Coordinates of C-alpha atoms in Angstrom, one line a residue:
M9 CA -7.0 -0.8 -19.9
D10 CA -4.6 1.8 -18.1
M11 CA -6.2 3.6 -15.6
T12 CA -5.7 6.8 -13.7
Q13 CA -8.7 7.5 -10.9
A14 CA -8.5 10.0 -8.4
L15 CA -10.4 9.9 -5.4
R16 CA -10.7 13.2 -4.0
P17 CA -11.3 14.6 -0.3
E18 CA -15.1 15.1 1.5
A19 CA -13.9 16.1 4.4
R20 CA -11.0 16.6 6.9
G21 CA -10.0 14.4 9.8
T22 CA -9.0 15.1 13.0
D23 CA -4.9 14.3 13.7
G24 CA -3.1 17.3 12.2
I25 CA 0.5 18.1 10.9
A26 CA 2.7 20.3 8.9
G27 CA 6.0 18.2 6.8
P28 CA 8.6 18.3 4.4
R29 CA 8.0 19.5 0.7
P30 CA 10.6 18.2 -1.8
A31 CA 13.3 19.9 -3.3
V32 CA 11.2 20.8 -7.1
A33 CA 11.4 24.2 -8.6
G34 CA 10.2 27.1 -6.5
A35 CA 9.5 24.9 -3.6
P36 CA 11.2 24.7 -0.3
A37 CA 13.9 22.1 0.5
P38 CA 12.7 18.6 2.1
Q39 CA 12.7 18.3 5.8
P40 CA 12.7 14.9 7.7
A41 CA 8.9 13.7 8.6
A42 CA 8.1 14.5 12.1
W43 CA 5.4 14.1 14.5
R44 CA 2.9 17.5 14.3
P45 CA 4.2 20.4 16.4
A46 CA 1.4 21.9 18.9
G47 CA -1.1 24.1 17.3
V48 CA -0.7 23.0 13.3
P49 CA -4.2 22.6 11.7
A50 CA -5.6 18.9 11.7
A51 CA -4.6 16.4 9.3
V52 CA -6.2 16.0 6.3
V53 CA -7.8 13.4 4.3
P54 CA -5.6 12.8 1.0
E55 CA -6.4 12.8 -2.7
V56 CA -5.9 9.2 -4.0
I57 CA -4.7 8.8 -7.6
T58 CA -4.8 4.9 -8.7
V59 CA -2.2 3.9 -11.8
R60 CA -2.2 0.8 -13.1
T61 CA 0.6 -0.4 -14.8
S62 CA 1.8 -3.5 -16.9
R63 CA 4.8 -5.1 -17.7
G64 CA 4.6 -8.4 -19.2
R65 CA 2.4 -10.8 -17.6
M66 CA 2.5 -8.4 -14.3
T67 CA -0.2 -5.9 -14.0
N68 CA 0.1 -3.4 -10.4
Y69 CA -2.2 -1.0 -9.2
N70 CA 0.1 1.9 -7.4
Y71 CA -0.9 4.8 -5.5
V72 CA 0.0 8.6 -5.2
A73 CA -1.6 10.0 -2.4
V74 CA -1.7 14.0 -2.3
D75 CA -2.0 16.4 0.5
P76 CA -4.9 18.7 -0.9
A77 CA -3.7 21.7 1.1
S78 CA 0.2 21.7 0.1
R79 CA 0.1 19.6 -2.8
Q80 CA 3.0 17.1 -1.3
C81 CA 2.2 13.8 -2.3
V82 CA 3.9 10.2 -1.5
L83 CA 4.2 7.3 -4.3
I84 CA 2.9 4.0 -3.1
D85 CA 5.1 0.7 -5.0
P86 CA 5.7 2.4 -8.1
A87 CA 6.4 0.2 -11.1
W88 CA 6.9 -0.2 -14.8
E89 CA 6.1 3.2 -16.5
I90 CA 8.3 6.2 -15.0
E91 CA 6.4 8.4 -17.4
R92 CA 2.9 7.5 -16.0
Y93 CA 4.1 8.7 -12.6
R94 CA 5.5 11.4 -14.2
D95 CA 2.4 12.6 -15.9
V96 CA 0.4 12.2 -12.9
V97 CA 2.6 14.0 -10.2
A98 CA 2.9 17.1 -12.8
N99 CA -1.0 16.5 -14.2
A100 CA -2.1 16.8 -10.3
D101 CA 0.4 19.8 -9.3
A102 CA 2.0 18.2 -6.6
A103 CA 5.4 17.2 -5.0
P104 CA 6.8 13.8 -4.0
S105 CA 7.9 13.7 -0.6
A106 CA 8.5 10.3 0.0
I107 CA 8.3 6.6 -1.8
L108 CA 6.8 4.5 0.4
V109 CA 7.3 0.6 -0.3
T110 CA 4.9 -2.3 0.5
H111 CA 7.7 -5.6 0.1
A112 CA 11.0 -5.7 -1.7
H113 CA 9.5 -7.2 -4.6
P114 CA 10.6 -6.3 -8.0
D115 CA 7.2 -5.3 -9.0
H116 CA 6.8 -3.1 -6.1
V117 CA 10.2 -1.7 -6.0
D118 CA 10.6 -1.3 -10.0
L119 CA 11.0 2.8 -10.2
A120 CA 11.8 3.3 -6.4
G121 CA 15.4 4.3 -6.8
A122 CA 14.9 5.9 -10.1
L123 CA 12.2 8.3 -8.7
A124 CA 13.4 8.9 -5.7
A125 CA 16.7 10.4 -7.2
E126 CA 14.4 12.3 -10.0
Y127 CA 12.3 13.7 -7.0
G128 CA 15.3 14.2 -3.9
C129 CA 13.1 12.4 -1.7
P130 CA 13.3 9.7 0.6
V131 CA 12.5 5.6 -0.3
W132 CA 10.3 4.4 3.2
M133 CA 10.6 0.4 3.6
S134 CA 10.6 -1.6 6.9
S135 CA 13.8 -2.3 9.0
E136 CA 12.6 -6.0 9.0
E137 CA 12.1 -5.8 5.1
I138 CA 15.5 -4.4 4.2
A139 CA 17.4 -6.8 6.6
A140 CA 15.4 -9.7 5.6
S141 CA 16.2 -8.7 1.2
G142 CA 19.1 -6.9 1.4
F143 CA 17.4 -4.2 -0.7
A144 CA 19.2 -1.2 -1.3
A145 CA 18.3 2.2 -3.0
P146 CA 19.4 5.9 -2.6
G147 CA 18.0 7.8 0.0
L148 CA 16.5 4.2 1.3
V149 CA 15.3 5.1 5.0
A150 CA 14.7 2.2 7.7
I151 CA 11.0 2.6 9.0
D152 CA 9.0 1.3 11.9
E153 CA 5.3 1.6 12.8
A154 CA 6.1 5.0 14.1
P155 CA 3.8 7.9 12.1
R156 CA 5.1 9.9 10.0
W157 CA 3.6 12.9 8.6
I158 CA 3.5 14.4 5.0
G159 CA 2.5 18.0 4.4
G160 CA -1.0 17.4 6.2
L161 CA -1.0 13.7 5.8
R162 CA -0.6 11.4 8.7
V163 CA 0.9 8.1 7.2
E164 CA 1.0 5.0 9.3
P165 CA 3.1 2.3 8.7
L166 CA 1.7 -1.5 10.4
L167 CA 3.8 -4.1 9.9
T168 CA 2.0 -6.8 8.8
P169 CA 4.8 -10.0 7.8
G170 CA 3.6 -13.3 5.9
H171 CA 4.0 -12.8 2.5
T172 CA 7.5 -11.4 3.4
P173 CA 8.8 -11.2 6.6
G174 CA 8.5 -7.4 6.7
S175 CA 5.4 -6.3 4.5
V176 CA 4.0 -3.1 5.6
C177 CA 0.7 -1.8 5.0
Y178 CA 0.0 2.2 5.4
R179 CA -2.7 3.7 6.7
I180 CA -3.3 7.1 5.3
G181 CA -6.9 8.5 6.8
E182 CA -9.5 6.4 6.0
N183 CA -7.2 4.4 3.2
L184 CA -5.0 1.6 3.3
F185 CA -2.1 0.7 0.9
T186 CA -1.8 -3.0 1.4
G187 CA 0.7 -4.6 -1.1
D188 CA 0.4 -7.8 -1.1
V189 CA -0.8 -8.6 1.6
L190 CA -4.8 -8.1 1.3
F191 CA -6.5 -8.1 -2.1
A192 CA -10.2 -7.5 -2.3
E193 CA -10.3 -11.3 -3.6
G194 CA -7.8 -13.2 -1.0
C195 CA -4.3 -12.4 0.2
G196 CA -1.1 -12.6 -0.7
L197 CA 1.6 -15.9 -1.2
C198 CA 2.9 -17.9 1.6
P199 CA 6.1 -19.8 0.9
D200 CA 5.7 -21.7 4.3
A201 CA 3.7 -23.1 7.0
D202 CA 5.4 -20.3 9.1
S203 CA 5.0 -17.2 6.6
A204 CA 1.6 -18.6 6.6
Y205 CA 0.7 -18.1 10.2
R206 CA 2.4 -14.5 10.1
M207 CA -0.1 -14.3 7.5
Y208 CA -3.1 -15.2 9.7
D209 CA -1.7 -13.0 12.6
S210 CA -1.3 -9.8 10.2
L211 CA -5.1 -10.2 8.9
E212 CA -6.4 -10.5 12.2
R213 CA -4.2 -7.5 13.0
L214 CA -5.9 -5.1 10.4
K215 CA -9.3 -6.8 11.2
R216 CA -9.2 -5.7 14.6
S217 CA -7.6 -2.3 13.7
L218 CA -9.3 -0.6 10.1
T219 CA -12.8 0.9 10.6
P220 CA -15.6 -0.7 8.5
A221 CA -15.7 2.6 6.1
T222 CA -11.3 2.1 5.3
R223 CA -10.7 1.9 1.9
I224 CA -8.6 -1.0 0.4
F225 CA -6.1 -0.3 -2.1
P226 CA -3.7 -3.4 -3.1
G227 CA -1.1 -4.0 -5.1
H228 CA -3.4 -6.5 -7.7
S229 CA -6.9 -6.7 -9.0
F230 CA -8.1 -10.1 -9.9
G231 CA -11.3 -8.7 -11.2
R232 CA -12.6 -6.2 -8.3
Q233 CA -11.2 -2.6 -8.7
P234 CA -9.3 -0.8 -5.9
G235 CA -11.0 1.3 -3.0
R236 CA -13.2 -1.1 -1.6
R237 CA -14.8 -0.5 1.8
F238 CA -13.1 -2.5 3.9
E239 CA -17.0 -4.1 5.5
Q240 CA -16.8 -4.7 1.6
V241 CA -14.1 -7.0 1.7
L242 CA -14.4 -8.4 5.3
Q243 CA -17.9 -9.9 3.5
E244 CA -16.4 -11.2 0.8
N245 CA -13.3 -12.8 1.3
I246 CA -12.7 -15.6 2.6
Y247 CA -9.0 -15.4 3.6
L248 CA -11.2 -13.2 6.5
H249 CA -13.2 -15.9 7.7
F250 CA -10.7 -18.4 9.5
R251 CA -11.1 -18.8 12.9
D252 CA -7.4 -20.4 13.7
R253 CA -4.2 -20.5 12.1
E254 CA -3.8 -24.2 11.4
R255 CA -7.1 -24.2 9.5
F256 CA -5.8 -20.9 7.5
A257 CA -2.2 -22.1 6.8
A258 CA -3.5 -25.6 5.2
F259 CA -6.5 -23.2 3.0
R260 CA -3.6 -20.8 1.8
L261 CA -0.9 -23.7 1.5
R262 CA -3.7 -26.4 -0.1
G263 CA -2.3 -28.6 -3.1
G264 CA -3.9 -28.4 -6.2
Q265 CA -4.1 -24.7 -7.0
D266 CA -3.8 -23.2 -10.5
R267 CA -0.5 -21.1 -10.2
S268 CA -1.3 -19.5 -13.2
R269 CA -4.4 -17.8 -11.8
H270 CA -2.2 -16.2 -9.6
F271 CA -1.0 -14.1 -12.4
D272 CA -4.9 -13.5 -13.6
F273 CA -4.4 -9.9 -12.9
R274 CA -7.1 -7.3 -14.2

């Protein structure tokens, strides 16, 4: 069953900002994302809209994060059903200012170029992922970990390699958009031992840097709904319980896994 779900803000954060609005009817021309100037009001808590889309065996969870004041928004890993995104953006009275891509696999970049061209906004991807994948799209911007601002939203990229060499999670307030790095039920596939070691390091970084109240919004679900608090994921997800890289890698790459379950999306 397709689902669109919005989590609306209840409070304001403490880091402030001002940023660009895309080129849409009646809106000012877009400006580059930038650090918050002095005197700009504090950053806001975003409205998070979950968009569930499918094609064939693939079911993805993609997201729209909206600044409730300016109505500027970002689209995260848009794929498969373009009319869904047009409807979500229109119903939210929102204006896309950037496409945020966690990694370059087809089910996460499927609509990035088309929507960037339609809304006149850039596509963000880590420089490491661009170099490793050769991905190209209109308006592609190679990003590092410097925070960027979209309206009242502070967007912080976190480089979290493992599933791919340049995978990124995006932190917006107390929300983390994880792509295929961290699911409620597990973590992304790793092609070899070196990648599994990097995945372990990335998950350890998240464990050190996230607050218990951070809500996790992954690219796929295998039963649990997106938006669970990190404290819940930390208790329930076995991949967050390993004490060293070797044991983690051995488990992640273990034989006898039922590959059909890798696509048992819900």
